[in-house]
Amino acid sequence: MRIPILKLHNYLLVSIQIDLDDQTAIQFQEDLLSKIHKSGSSGVVIDLTSVDIIDSFIAKVLGDVVSMSNLMGTKVVLTGIQPAVAMTLIDLGIHLQNVPTALDLEQGLIKLRQELEE
């Protein structure tokens, strides 16, 4: 199953509504990077509100997606990180330093605009 990636102005919006398995995470990574390249988007908001559990591989892929997006000149904001996911990320040593976060999608868009100084 593919994760939908929506374009809104010069941003991409992603709301992960399914349990992430390894194959879906890799497909998402490829799809998002391709969409960034094709659209020239300046920012991405990834909403993780529906993600209750994350394993080490998914956490690594998520960190890689953020790093790869930044390398392509696109700022990423993560929203809706659940307490269990936050604890798992820290336990795994994935700190996502310098990655802006917000409680929900609306605040994430505001944060993205601030980060891009628009």
mmCIF file of C-alpha atoms in Angstrom:
data_model
loop_
_atom_site.group_PDB
_atom_site.id
_atom_site.type_symbol
_atom_site.label_atom_id
_atom_site.label_comp_id
_atom_site.label_asym_id
_atom_site.label_seq_id
_atom_site.Cartn_x
_atom_site.Cartn_y
_atom_site.Cartn_z
ATOM 1 C CA MET A 1 0.000 0.000 0.000
ATOM 2 C CA ARG A 2 1.290 3.450 -0.917
ATOM 3 C CA ILE A 3 1.116 6.466 1.364
ATOM 4 C CA PRO A 4 -0.595 9.421 -0.336
ATOM 5 C CA ILE A 5 1.530 12.539 -0.820
ATOM 6 C CA LEU A 6 -0.543 15.678 -1.407
ATOM 7 C CA LYS A 7 0.696 18.951 -2.876
ATOM 8 C CA LEU A 8 -0.543 22.205 -1.333
ATOM 9 C CA HIS A 9 0.965 25.327 -2.897
ATOM 10 C CA ASN A 10 4.722 24.786 -2.607
ATOM 11 C CA TYR A 11 4.449 22.153 0.144
ATOM 12 C CA LEU A 12 3.908 18.437 0.288
ATOM 13 C CA LEU A 13 1.611 16.998 2.954
ATOM 14 C CA VAL A 14 1.840 13.414 4.124
ATOM 15 C CA SER A 15 -0.479 11.841 6.669
ATOM 16 C CA ILE A 16 0.538 8.299 7.491
ATOM 17 C CA GLN A 17 -2.708 6.487 8.277
ATOM 18 C CA ILE A 18 -1.481 2.885 8.134
ATOM 19 C CA ASP A 19 0.877 0.662 10.079
ATOM 20 C CA LEU A 20 4.289 1.001 8.534
ATOM 21 C CA ASP A 21 6.030 -2.180 7.499
ATOM 22 C CA ASP A 22 9.519 -2.264 5.991
ATOM 23 C CA GLN A 23 8.349 -2.417 2.368
ATOM 24 C CA THR A 24 5.837 0.418 2.797
ATOM 25 C CA ALA A 25 8.473 2.592 4.493
ATOM 26 C CA ILE A 26 10.981 2.084 1.669
ATOM 27 C CA GLN A 27 8.281 2.757 -0.947
ATOM 28 C CA PHE A 28 7.296 5.927 0.931
ATOM 29 C CA GLN A 29 10.916 7.079 0.983
ATOM 30 C CA GLU A 30 11.245 6.583 -2.775
ATOM 31 C CA ASP A 31 7.859 8.176 -3.518
ATOM 32 C CA LEU A 32 8.523 11.246 -1.370
ATOM 33 C CA LEU A 33 11.982 11.904 -2.786
ATOM 34 C CA SER A 34 10.646 11.508 -6.314
ATOM 35 C CA LYS A 35 7.749 13.882 -5.587
ATOM 36 C CA ILE A 36 10.148 16.457 -4.078
ATOM 37 C CA HIS A 37 12.309 16.254 -7.191
ATOM 38 C CA LYS A 38 9.390 16.555 -9.604
ATOM 39 C CA SER A 39 7.499 19.283 -7.734
ATOM 40 C CA GLY A 40 10.396 21.370 -6.439
ATOM 41 C CA SER A 41 8.549 21.721 -3.140
ATOM 42 C CA SER A 42 10.275 23.813 -0.494
ATOM 43 C CA GLY A 43 8.743 21.993 2.463
ATOM 44 C CA VAL A 44 7.136 18.764 3.646
ATOM 45 C CA VAL A 45 4.893 18.104 6.625
ATOM 46 C CA ILE A 46 4.801 14.458 7.682
ATOM 47 C CA ASP A 47 1.947 13.732 10.082
ATOM 48 C CA LEU A 48 2.546 10.709 12.312
ATOM 49 C CA THR A 49 -0.609 11.028 14.441
ATOM 50 C CA SER A 50 -1.867 7.553 13.494
ATOM 51 C CA VAL A 51 1.509 5.845 14.038
ATOM 52 C CA ASP A 52 1.385 4.166 17.446
ATOM 53 C CA ILE A 53 4.428 1.911 17.213
ATOM 54 C CA ILE A 54 7.739 2.255 15.412
ATOM 55 C CA ASP A 55 10.598 -0.224 15.155
ATOM 56 C CA SER A 56 14.298 0.408 14.576
ATOM 57 C CA PHE A 57 14.135 -0.015 10.792
ATOM 58 C CA ILE A 58 11.145 2.313 10.378
ATOM 59 C CA ALA A 59 12.822 4.850 12.696
ATOM 60 C CA LYS A 60 15.982 4.731 10.574
ATOM 61 C CA VAL A 61 14.005 5.170 7.351
ATOM 62 C CA LEU A 62 12.154 8.134 8.861
ATOM 63 C CA GLY A 63 15.442 9.752 9.889
ATOM 64 C CA ASP A 64 16.861 9.055 6.435
ATOM 65 C CA VAL A 65 13.805 10.610 4.751
ATOM 66 C CA VAL A 66 14.352 13.804 6.733
ATOM 67 C CA SER A 67 18.085 13.900 5.937
ATOM 68 C CA MET A 68 17.605 13.112 2.245
ATOM 69 C CA SER A 69 14.857 15.730 1.919
ATOM 70 C CA ASN A 70 17.128 18.328 3.514
ATOM 71 C CA LEU A 71 19.896 17.412 1.069
ATOM 72 C CA MET A 72 17.439 18.129 -1.734
ATOM 73 C CA GLY A 73 16.740 21.596 -0.273
ATOM 74 C CA THR A 74 13.394 20.719 1.265
ATOM 75 C CA LYS A 75 12.585 21.426 4.912
ATOM 76 C CA VAL A 76 10.681 18.718 6.809
ATOM 77 C CA VAL A 77 8.390 19.203 9.805
ATOM 78 C CA LEU A 78 7.140 16.164 11.722
ATOM 79 C CA THR A 79 3.763 16.390 13.432
ATOM 80 C CA GLY A 80 1.672 14.260 15.760
ATOM 81 C CA ILE A 81 4.465 12.168 17.260
ATOM 82 C CA GLN A 82 2.888 9.863 19.852
ATOM 83 C CA PRO A 83 4.618 9.451 23.257
ATOM 84 C CA ALA A 84 5.537 5.802 22.571
ATOM 85 C CA VAL A 85 7.066 6.741 19.219
ATOM 86 C CA ALA A 86 9.072 9.578 20.804
ATOM 87 C CA MET A 87 10.394 7.223 23.477
ATOM 88 C CA THR A 88 11.307 4.580 20.909
ATOM 89 C CA LEU A 89 13.158 7.086 18.729
ATOM 90 C CA ILE A 90 15.229 8.282 21.683
ATOM 91 C CA ASP A 91 15.844 4.720 22.934
ATOM 92 C CA LEU A 92 17.149 3.815 19.475
ATOM 93 C CA GLY A 93 19.470 6.810 19.456
ATOM 94 C CA ILE A 94 17.587 8.577 16.671
ATOM 95 C CA HIS A 95 17.320 12.131 17.948
ATOM 96 C CA LEU A 96 16.290 13.902 14.720
ATOM 97 C CA GLN A 97 18.189 16.983 15.838
ATOM 98 C CA ASN A 98 17.261 20.215 14.111
ATOM 99 C CA VAL A 99 14.008 18.658 12.855
ATOM 100 C CA PRO A 100 11.080 20.938 13.657
ATOM 101 C CA THR A 101 8.058 19.259 15.205
ATOM 102 C CA ALA A 102 4.493 20.283 15.985
ATOM 103 C CA LEU A 103 1.507 18.748 17.721
ATOM 104 C CA ASP A 104 -0.772 18.611 14.689
ATOM 105 C CA LEU A 105 -0.935 19.259 10.954
ATOM 106 C CA GLU A 106 -2.206 22.833 11.288
ATOM 107 C CA GLN A 107 0.614 23.783 13.652
ATOM 108 C CA GLY A 108 3.018 21.907 11.394
ATOM 109 C CA LEU A 109 2.112 24.122 8.430
ATOM 110 C CA ILE A 110 2.610 27.215 10.586
ATOM 111 C CA LYS A 111 5.977 25.893 11.761
ATOM 112 C CA LEU A 112 7.008 25.092 8.176
ATOM 113 C CA ARG A 113 6.196 28.655 7.062
ATOM 114 C CA GLN A 114 8.242 29.993 9.984
ATOM 115 C CA GLU A 115 11.178 27.715 9.138
ATOM 116 C CA LEU A 116 11.088 28.843 5.520
ATOM 117 C CA GLU A 117 10.518 32.458 6.605
ATOM 118 C CA GLU A 118 7.530 32.857 4.302
#
